[in-house]
Amino acid sequence: MLFELDDEHTAFRDTCRDFTDREVRPLVDAAEQGGSFPAELWKPLGAAGLLGLVTPEEHGGPGGGALTVAVLAEELARASGGIAVTALVSAYMAGPHLVRHGTEAQQARWLGRLAGGEAVAAIAVTEPGTGSDVAGITSKARRTDGGWVLDGRKMFITNAGLADVLVVAARTGGPGHSGITLFEVVKDTPGLSFGAPLRKMGWHSSDTREVVLDGVEVSADAVVGTENRGFHQIMEGFQLERIALAGMGLGHAAECLDLARGYVRDREAFGAPLAHLQTIRHRIAIMEIELDAARLVTHQAAARLDAGHPEASASVARAKYLAAVTANRVVDDAVQLFGGAGFVEETPVARHYRDARILRIGGGTDEIQLEILTKGLAS
């Protein structure tokens, strides 16, 4: 077993890093201050092939898989969590539902445009009273002669205000896991509206809003996948989503480790650079160890997901948990090493500190990942 990226994935990582340095980093400060994703990035992301890694070639995808998504997520998050998550939600959290379960017409309508950066997608599952308990959603879809009518509210929906298409979960059957269906809902559909952008601790350059469904009429062919199988499709979708979020955690940690290394070499205290202090050097070493461990577990999980390994879901849960916790620990250490400078908004480590915290919540909390890994103990 190899514990390094192969030549193909290494070259892809270099492509992602070059793109991030050239196209993303110059836009971060303005995006953070303005509280919005830089729209001019969509077309370059698409042209570089970074939005279609799981899109079939016939719809414009360059080919790839979960491991390439993890690599991309790490490199984008090095620059900005808010910018990274905006692209990743469209391409690898919402879009894949259409890749896996969309009708031919839905795929023809959206896959090429999403992969090319010409359209944006969002996934609307979470509700004001329902987060981790996906089976408890209360939004309803009522069948009509011409299709369906959707009513309900969704909360904390990333890309809601940007999306050309939303994949919306609503209840079409009885309570619990077996009564949920996913629907394609196009922007500007009557009855579909959005709250104001939510002010968040982090991810300032991403769009997050409440989604209101008030008598939203969709046609019968708006169902994505199989009626009443939406819960299972959402669980399937979580696998790649969690790999992407784990990759983001690696990016936050890697960037802060690099920043901390440079800072302790340059910053002097007690007559010498901080790096001359053993306690500082040891802190850097521990950050490196934790990051390497999280990266290995994440890459293994992604490779297992690509290979259809029987333990893939457990590996993904392990990676999501470890990468999120590691990111928070490493960025916290970076802030500590920067001292007062790390508490100033203009310092990049402060932004990474804010952005990393959501990774232990979004896409399945720490507690959900641990429950996935241990639920067999209770049987």
Short mmCIF file of C-alpha atoms in Angstrom, two decimals:
data_model
loop_
_atom_site.label_atom_id
_atom_site.label_comp_id
_atom_site.label_asym_id
_atom_site.label_seq_id
_atom_site.Cartn_x
_atom_site.Cartn_y
_atom_site.Cartn_z
CA MET A 1 0.00 0.00 0.00
CA LEU A 2 1.28 3.45 -0.93
CA PHE A 3 0.96 6.33 1.50
CA GLU A 4 1.66 9.07 -1.03
CA LEU A 5 -0.40 10.51 -3.85
CA ASP A 6 0.45 8.93 -7.19
CA ASP A 7 1.87 11.02 -10.02
CA GLU A 8 -1.56 11.78 -11.47
CA HIS A 9 -2.99 13.06 -8.20
CA THR A 10 0.22 14.94 -7.38
CA ALA A 11 0.00 16.74 -10.72
CA PHE A 12 -3.65 17.52 -10.02
CA ARG A 13 -2.75 18.90 -6.59
CA ASP A 14 -0.17 21.17 -8.22
CA THR A 15 -2.80 22.36 -10.71
CA CYS A 16 -5.23 23.12 -7.87
CA ARG A 17 -2.56 24.94 -5.89
CA ASP A 18 -1.52 27.04 -8.87
CA PHE A 19 -5.15 27.91 -9.60
CA THR A 20 -5.77 28.85 -5.97
CA ASP A 21 -2.66 31.03 -5.76
CA ARG A 22 -3.34 32.74 -9.09
CA GLU A 23 -7.13 33.08 -9.19
CA VAL A 24 -8.49 32.75 -5.64
CA ARG A 25 -6.10 34.38 -3.20
CA PRO A 26 -6.22 37.85 -4.83
CA LEU A 27 -10.01 37.90 -4.30
CA VAL A 28 -10.20 36.68 -0.69
CA ASP A 29 -9.99 39.95 1.22
CA ALA A 30 -12.63 41.69 -0.88
CA ALA A 31 -14.92 38.65 -0.72
CA GLU A 32 -14.61 38.45 3.06
CA GLN A 33 -15.24 42.16 3.53
CA GLY A 34 -18.12 42.19 1.08
CA GLY A 35 -19.64 39.00 2.45
CA SER A 36 -20.13 37.41 -0.94
CA PHE A 37 -18.58 34.87 -3.28
CA PRO A 38 -16.68 36.46 -6.19
CA ALA A 39 -18.91 35.59 -9.14
CA GLU A 40 -16.04 36.05 -11.58
CA LEU A 41 -14.51 32.82 -10.24
CA TRP A 42 -17.21 30.48 -11.57
CA LYS A 43 -16.11 30.44 -15.20
CA PRO A 44 -12.37 29.97 -14.44
CA LEU A 45 -13.21 27.15 -12.00
CA GLY A 46 -15.23 25.47 -14.72
CA ALA A 47 -12.64 26.05 -17.44
CA ALA A 48 -9.96 24.50 -15.22
CA GLY A 49 -12.09 21.37 -14.83
CA LEU A 50 -12.44 21.83 -11.08
CA LEU A 51 -16.25 21.69 -10.93
CA GLY A 52 -16.85 18.48 -12.85
CA LEU A 53 -14.66 15.88 -11.18
CA VAL A 54 -17.62 13.49 -10.66
CA THR A 55 -19.52 14.55 -13.78
CA PRO A 56 -19.65 12.01 -16.64
CA GLU A 57 -17.49 12.88 -19.63
CA GLU A 58 -20.53 13.12 -21.89
CA HIS A 59 -21.70 16.04 -19.77
CA GLY A 60 -18.37 17.85 -19.73
CA GLY A 61 -16.66 16.25 -16.76
CA PRO A 62 -12.88 15.73 -16.91
CA GLY A 63 -12.97 12.56 -14.83
CA GLY A 64 -11.91 12.10 -11.24
CA GLY A 65 -13.43 10.91 -7.99
CA ALA A 66 -13.49 11.36 -4.26
CA LEU A 67 -9.71 11.55 -3.91
CA THR A 68 -9.48 14.36 -6.45
CA VAL A 69 -12.30 16.16 -4.61
CA ALA A 70 -10.36 15.85 -1.34
CA VAL A 71 -7.24 17.27 -2.98
CA LEU A 72 -9.18 20.16 -4.52
CA ALA A 73 -10.95 20.94 -1.23
CA GLU A 74 -7.65 21.11 0.64
CA GLU A 75 -6.09 23.52 -1.84
CA LEU A 76 -9.11 25.82 -2.08
CA ALA A 77 -9.52 25.97 1.70
CA ARG A 78 -5.91 27.04 2.09
CA ALA A 79 -7.06 30.38 0.66
CA SER A 80 -10.61 30.68 2.00
CA GLY A 81 -13.18 28.44 3.60
CA GLY A 82 -16.07 30.57 2.37
CA ILE A 83 -14.94 30.54 -1.24
CA ALA A 84 -14.05 26.84 -1.08
CA VAL A 85 -17.37 25.71 0.34
CA THR A 86 -19.37 27.70 -2.21
CA ALA A 87 -17.78 25.86 -5.12
CA LEU A 88 -17.74 22.51 -3.33
CA VAL A 89 -21.44 22.65 -2.38
CA SER A 90 -22.48 23.29 -5.97
CA ALA A 91 -20.20 20.72 -7.56
CA TYR A 92 -19.83 17.99 -4.94
CA MET A 93 -22.68 18.24 -2.44
CA ALA A 94 -25.73 19.28 -4.50
CA GLY A 95 -24.71 18.47 -8.07
CA PRO A 96 -23.90 14.79 -7.44
CA HIS A 97 -27.56 14.09 -6.65
CA LEU A 98 -28.30 14.96 -10.27
CA VAL A 99 -25.28 12.96 -11.44
CA ARG A 100 -26.38 9.82 -9.60
CA HIS A 101 -30.16 10.05 -9.70
CA GLY A 102 -31.20 12.76 -12.14
CA THR A 103 -33.36 11.95 -15.14
CA GLU A 104 -31.84 12.30 -18.60
CA ALA A 105 -33.63 15.62 -18.98
CA GLN A 106 -32.38 16.90 -15.59
CA GLN A 107 -28.84 15.85 -16.40
CA ALA A 108 -28.97 17.46 -19.83
CA ARG A 109 -30.31 20.62 -18.23
CA TRP A 110 -27.77 20.99 -15.46
CA LEU A 111 -24.66 18.81 -15.48
CA GLY A 112 -22.77 20.55 -18.26
CA ARG A 113 -23.67 23.99 -16.93
CA LEU A 114 -22.67 23.11 -13.36
CA ALA A 115 -19.37 21.59 -14.49
CA GLY A 116 -18.65 24.64 -16.65
CA GLY A 117 -19.38 27.20 -13.95
CA GLU A 118 -22.39 28.47 -15.87
CA ALA A 119 -24.90 27.45 -13.18
CA VAL A 120 -24.87 27.01 -9.40
CA ALA A 121 -26.59 24.34 -7.29
CA ALA A 122 -27.65 24.08 -3.66
CA ILE A 123 -28.93 21.20 -1.51
CA ALA A 124 -31.83 22.07 0.82
CA VAL A 125 -32.29 19.47 3.56
CA THR A 126 -31.73 21.11 6.97
CA GLU A 127 -34.76 22.77 8.60
CA PRO A 128 -35.19 25.15 11.54
CA GLY A 129 -36.09 22.24 13.82
CA THR A 130 -34.24 19.41 12.08
CA GLY A 131 -30.48 19.17 11.58
CA SER A 132 -28.77 15.88 12.30
CA ASP A 133 -32.08 14.01 12.31
CA VAL A 134 -32.64 14.01 8.56
CA ALA A 135 -35.48 11.51 8.90
CA GLY A 136 -37.39 14.12 10.91
CA ILE A 137 -37.84 16.72 8.17
CA THR A 138 -41.31 18.25 8.04
CA SER A 139 -41.41 20.07 4.68
CA LYS A 140 -44.16 18.45 2.65
CA ALA A 141 -44.75 17.67 -1.01
CA ARG A 142 -48.39 17.15 -1.97
CA ARG A 143 -49.21 15.33 -5.19
CA THR A 144 -51.43 17.13 -7.69
CA ASP A 145 -52.77 16.26 -11.12
CA GLY A 146 -49.82 18.02 -12.75
CA GLY A 147 -47.05 17.16 -10.31
CA TRP A 148 -46.31 18.30 -6.76
CA VAL A 149 -46.76 21.28 -4.47
CA LEU A 150 -44.01 21.89 -1.89
CA ASP A 151 -44.44 23.70 1.43
CA GLY A 152 -41.98 24.18 4.25
CA ARG A 153 -38.88 25.98 5.46
CA LYS A 154 -35.21 25.13 5.15
CA MET A 155 -32.46 26.72 7.19
CA PHE A 156 -28.67 27.23 6.89
CA ILE A 157 -28.73 26.50 3.16
CA THR A 158 -25.39 27.30 1.54
CA ASN A 159 -25.63 28.84 -1.96
CA ALA A 160 -29.37 29.47 -1.53
CA GLY A 161 -29.15 33.01 -2.85
CA LEU A 162 -26.82 32.02 -5.70
CA ALA A 163 -28.42 28.81 -6.89
CA ASP A 164 -29.97 28.30 -10.29
CA VAL A 165 -31.29 24.94 -9.09
CA LEU A 166 -31.98 23.57 -5.61
CA VAL A 167 -32.26 19.91 -4.73
CA VAL A 168 -34.98 20.02 -2.08
CA ALA A 169 -35.95 17.27 0.37
CA ALA A 170 -39.64 17.04 1.26
CA ARG A 171 -41.92 14.49 2.85
CA THR A 172 -44.07 12.56 0.38
CA GLY A 173 -44.98 9.62 2.59
CA GLY A 174 -45.26 8.62 6.22
CA PRO A 175 -42.93 9.57 9.06
CA GLY A 176 -39.34 8.44 9.29
CA HIS A 177 -36.78 7.34 6.75
CA SER A 178 -39.07 5.96 4.09
CA GLY A 179 -41.24 8.98 3.33
CA ILE A 180 -38.79 11.54 1.87
CA THR A 181 -38.29 12.51 -1.78
CA LEU A 182 -35.83 14.86 -3.49
CA PHE A 183 -37.04 17.45 -5.99
CA GLU A 184 -35.45 19.68 -8.61
CA VAL A 185 -36.59 23.25 -7.90
CA VAL A 186 -35.49 25.96 -10.29
CA LYS A 187 -34.83 29.51 -9.10
CA ASP A 188 -37.63 32.02 -9.68
CA THR A 189 -40.27 29.29 -9.30
CA PRO A 190 -43.35 31.03 -7.83
CA GLY A 191 -43.59 30.45 -4.08
CA LEU A 192 -39.83 29.97 -3.67
CA SER A 193 -38.22 32.72 -1.61
CA PHE A 194 -35.18 33.32 0.55
CA GLY A 195 -34.32 35.08 3.76
CA ALA A 196 -31.55 37.65 4.03
CA PRO A 197 -27.99 36.31 4.11
CA LEU A 198 -27.22 35.00 7.59
CA ARG A 199 -24.40 36.67 9.51
CA LYS A 200 -22.06 33.85 10.45
CA MET A 201 -19.04 33.37 12.67
CA GLY A 202 -17.04 32.21 9.65
CA TRP A 203 -17.41 31.48 5.94
CA HIS A 204 -18.11 35.20 5.45
CA SER A 205 -17.68 34.92 1.68
CA SER A 206 -20.34 32.21 1.32
CA ASP A 207 -24.08 32.72 0.93
CA THR A 208 -26.20 31.05 3.64
CA ARG A 209 -29.94 31.67 3.98
CA GLU A 210 -33.34 30.40 4.96
CA VAL A 211 -35.34 28.92 2.08
CA VAL A 212 -39.13 29.26 2.15
CA LEU A 213 -41.37 26.94 0.12
CA ASP A 214 -44.86 28.40 -0.04
CA GLY A 215 -47.01 26.49 -2.49
CA VAL A 216 -44.10 25.80 -4.85
CA GLU A 217 -45.48 23.91 -7.85
CA VAL A 218 -43.15 21.52 -9.70
CA SER A 219 -43.91 19.05 -12.45
CA ALA A 220 -44.12 15.30 -11.97
CA ASP A 221 -40.72 14.88 -13.61
CA ALA A 222 -39.05 17.15 -11.02
CA VAL A 223 -38.47 14.14 -8.74
CA VAL A 224 -34.74 13.45 -8.39
CA GLY A 225 -34.27 9.73 -8.05
CA THR A 226 -36.99 7.53 -6.60
CA GLU A 227 -40.08 8.66 -4.74
CA ASN A 228 -39.80 8.02 -0.99
CA ARG A 229 -36.13 7.05 -1.32
CA GLY A 230 -34.77 10.53 -0.66
CA PHE A 231 -33.39 9.74 2.79
CA HIS A 232 -31.21 6.99 1.40
CA GLN A 233 -30.07 9.22 -1.47
CA ILE A 234 -29.13 11.92 1.05
CA MET A 235 -27.13 9.42 3.09
CA GLU A 236 -25.35 8.32 -0.08
CA GLY A 237 -24.61 11.94 -0.93
CA PHE A 238 -23.15 12.56 2.51
CA GLN A 239 -20.19 10.32 1.69
CA LEU A 240 -18.66 12.64 -0.90
CA GLU A 241 -19.80 15.72 1.04
CA ARG A 242 -17.90 14.55 4.11
CA ILE A 243 -14.78 13.85 2.06
CA ALA A 244 -14.96 17.42 0.72
CA LEU A 245 -15.37 18.85 4.22
CA ALA A 246 -12.52 16.71 5.54
CA GLY A 247 -10.37 18.01 2.71
CA MET A 248 -11.27 21.55 3.70
CA GLY A 249 -10.11 20.78 7.22
CA LEU A 250 -6.75 19.66 5.86
CA GLY A 251 -6.47 22.91 3.94
CA HIS A 252 -7.15 25.11 6.95
CA ALA A 253 -4.63 23.16 9.02
CA ALA A 254 -1.96 23.06 6.30
CA GLU A 255 -2.19 26.79 5.63
CA CYS A 256 -2.01 27.66 9.32
CA LEU A 257 0.93 25.32 9.84
CA ASP A 258 2.82 27.04 7.02
CA LEU A 259 1.96 30.46 8.42
CA ALA A 260 3.04 29.42 11.91
CA ARG A 261 6.34 28.02 10.66
CA GLY A 262 7.18 31.31 8.99
CA TYR A 263 6.07 33.37 11.95
CA VAL A 264 8.14 31.53 14.57
CA ARG A 265 11.23 31.80 12.37
CA ASP A 266 10.81 35.56 11.96
CA ARG A 267 9.32 36.69 15.27
CA GLU A 268 11.88 37.40 17.97
CA ALA A 269 11.35 37.12 21.71
CA PHE A 270 13.87 37.05 24.54
CA GLY A 271 16.64 37.97 22.09
CA ALA A 272 16.12 35.21 19.51
CA PRO A 273 13.53 33.89 17.04
CA LEU A 274 10.65 31.99 18.63
CA ALA A 275 11.83 28.87 16.79
CA HIS A 276 14.85 28.76 19.12
CA LEU A 277 12.52 27.86 21.98
CA GLN A 278 12.09 24.11 22.39
CA THR A 279 8.45 24.40 23.45
CA ILE A 280 7.65 26.28 20.22
CA ARG A 281 9.45 23.77 18.01
CA HIS A 282 7.66 20.91 19.73
CA ARG A 283 4.29 22.60 19.19
CA ILE A 284 5.06 22.84 15.46
CA ALA A 285 6.05 19.17 15.37
CA ILE A 286 2.79 18.12 17.00
CA MET A 287 0.81 20.19 14.48
CA GLU A 288 2.68 18.43 11.65
CA ILE A 289 2.00 14.98 13.11
CA GLU A 290 -1.71 15.67 13.56
CA LEU A 291 -2.07 17.06 10.04
CA ASP A 292 -0.23 14.12 8.47
CA ALA A 293 -2.42 11.65 10.35
CA ALA A 294 -5.63 13.40 9.29
CA ARG A 295 -4.47 13.59 5.66
CA LEU A 296 -3.62 9.88 5.55
CA VAL A 297 -7.00 8.91 7.00
CA THR A 298 -8.83 11.26 4.63
CA HIS A 299 -7.01 10.03 1.54
CA GLN A 300 -7.62 6.42 2.55
CA ALA A 301 -11.32 7.13 3.02
CA ALA A 302 -11.54 8.85 -0.38
CA ALA A 303 -9.70 6.01 -2.10
CA ARG A 304 -12.00 3.48 -0.44
CA LEU A 305 -15.05 5.43 -1.54
CA ASP A 306 -13.77 5.49 -5.11
CA ALA A 307 -13.09 1.75 -4.98
CA GLY A 308 -16.44 0.80 -3.45
CA HIS A 309 -14.68 -0.68 -0.43
CA PRO A 310 -17.05 -2.36 2.06
CA GLU A 311 -15.66 -0.22 4.90
CA ALA A 312 -15.87 3.02 2.95
CA SER A 313 -18.66 4.60 5.00
CA ALA A 314 -16.84 3.95 8.27
CA SER A 315 -13.62 5.33 6.79
CA VAL A 316 -15.45 8.45 5.64
CA ALA A 317 -16.93 9.00 9.11
CA ARG A 318 -13.49 8.54 10.65
CA ALA A 319 -11.94 11.02 8.21
CA LYS A 320 -14.67 13.62 8.66
CA TYR A 321 -14.31 13.48 12.44
CA LEU A 322 -10.51 13.45 12.54
CA ALA A 323 -9.92 16.11 9.90
CA ALA A 324 -12.45 18.50 11.46
CA VAL A 325 -11.08 18.07 14.98
CA THR A 326 -7.49 18.30 13.75
CA ALA A 327 -8.22 21.46 11.79
CA ASN A 328 -9.65 23.14 14.85
CA ARG A 329 -6.73 22.06 17.02
CA VAL A 330 -4.07 23.14 14.53
CA VAL A 331 -5.62 26.53 13.77
CA ASP A 332 -6.02 27.14 17.50
CA ASP A 333 -2.33 26.35 17.99
CA ALA A 334 -1.48 28.74 15.16
CA VAL A 335 -3.43 31.56 16.82
CA GLN A 336 -1.60 30.82 20.07
CA LEU A 337 1.78 30.96 18.36
CA PHE A 338 0.90 34.27 16.71
CA GLY A 339 -0.12 35.66 20.08
CA GLY A 340 -1.95 38.99 19.93
CA ALA A 341 -1.40 39.20 16.18
CA GLY A 342 -3.44 36.03 15.76
CA PHE A 343 -6.44 37.71 17.34
CA VAL A 344 -6.52 40.51 14.77
CA GLU A 345 -8.98 40.08 11.89
CA GLU A 346 -6.42 41.08 9.28
CA THR A 347 -4.27 38.07 10.19
CA PRO A 348 -5.11 35.05 8.01
CA VAL A 349 -4.95 32.66 10.96
CA ALA A 350 -7.91 34.50 12.52
CA ARG A 351 -10.00 33.84 9.41
CA HIS A 352 -9.01 30.17 9.34
CA TYR A 353 -9.86 29.91 13.05
CA ARG A 354 -13.38 31.20 12.35
CA ASP A 355 -13.85 29.14 9.20
CA ALA A 356 -12.66 25.83 10.62
CA ARG A 357 -15.18 25.70 13.48
CA ILE A 358 -18.17 24.84 11.28
CA LEU A 359 -16.44 21.69 10.03
CA ARG A 360 -17.28 19.93 13.29
CA ILE A 361 -20.98 20.69 12.67
CA GLY A 362 -21.79 20.81 8.94
CA GLY A 363 -22.21 17.63 6.92
CA GLY A 364 -22.79 15.61 10.06
CA THR A 365 -21.58 16.64 13.51
CA ASP A 366 -18.73 15.03 15.43
CA GLU A 367 -21.36 13.17 17.40
CA ILE A 368 -23.00 11.76 14.27
CA GLN A 369 -19.65 10.49 12.96
CA LEU A 370 -18.88 8.82 16.29
CA GLU A 371 -22.35 7.26 16.32
CA ILE A 372 -21.75 5.82 12.84
CA LEU A 373 -18.51 4.28 14.09
CA THR A 374 -19.90 2.87 17.34
CA LYS A 375 -23.58 2.02 16.77
CA GLY A 376 -22.73 -1.66 16.51
CA LEU A 377 -21.62 -1.65 20.15
CA ALA A 378 -25.22 -1.16 21.29
CA SER A 379 -26.61 -4.20 19.45
#
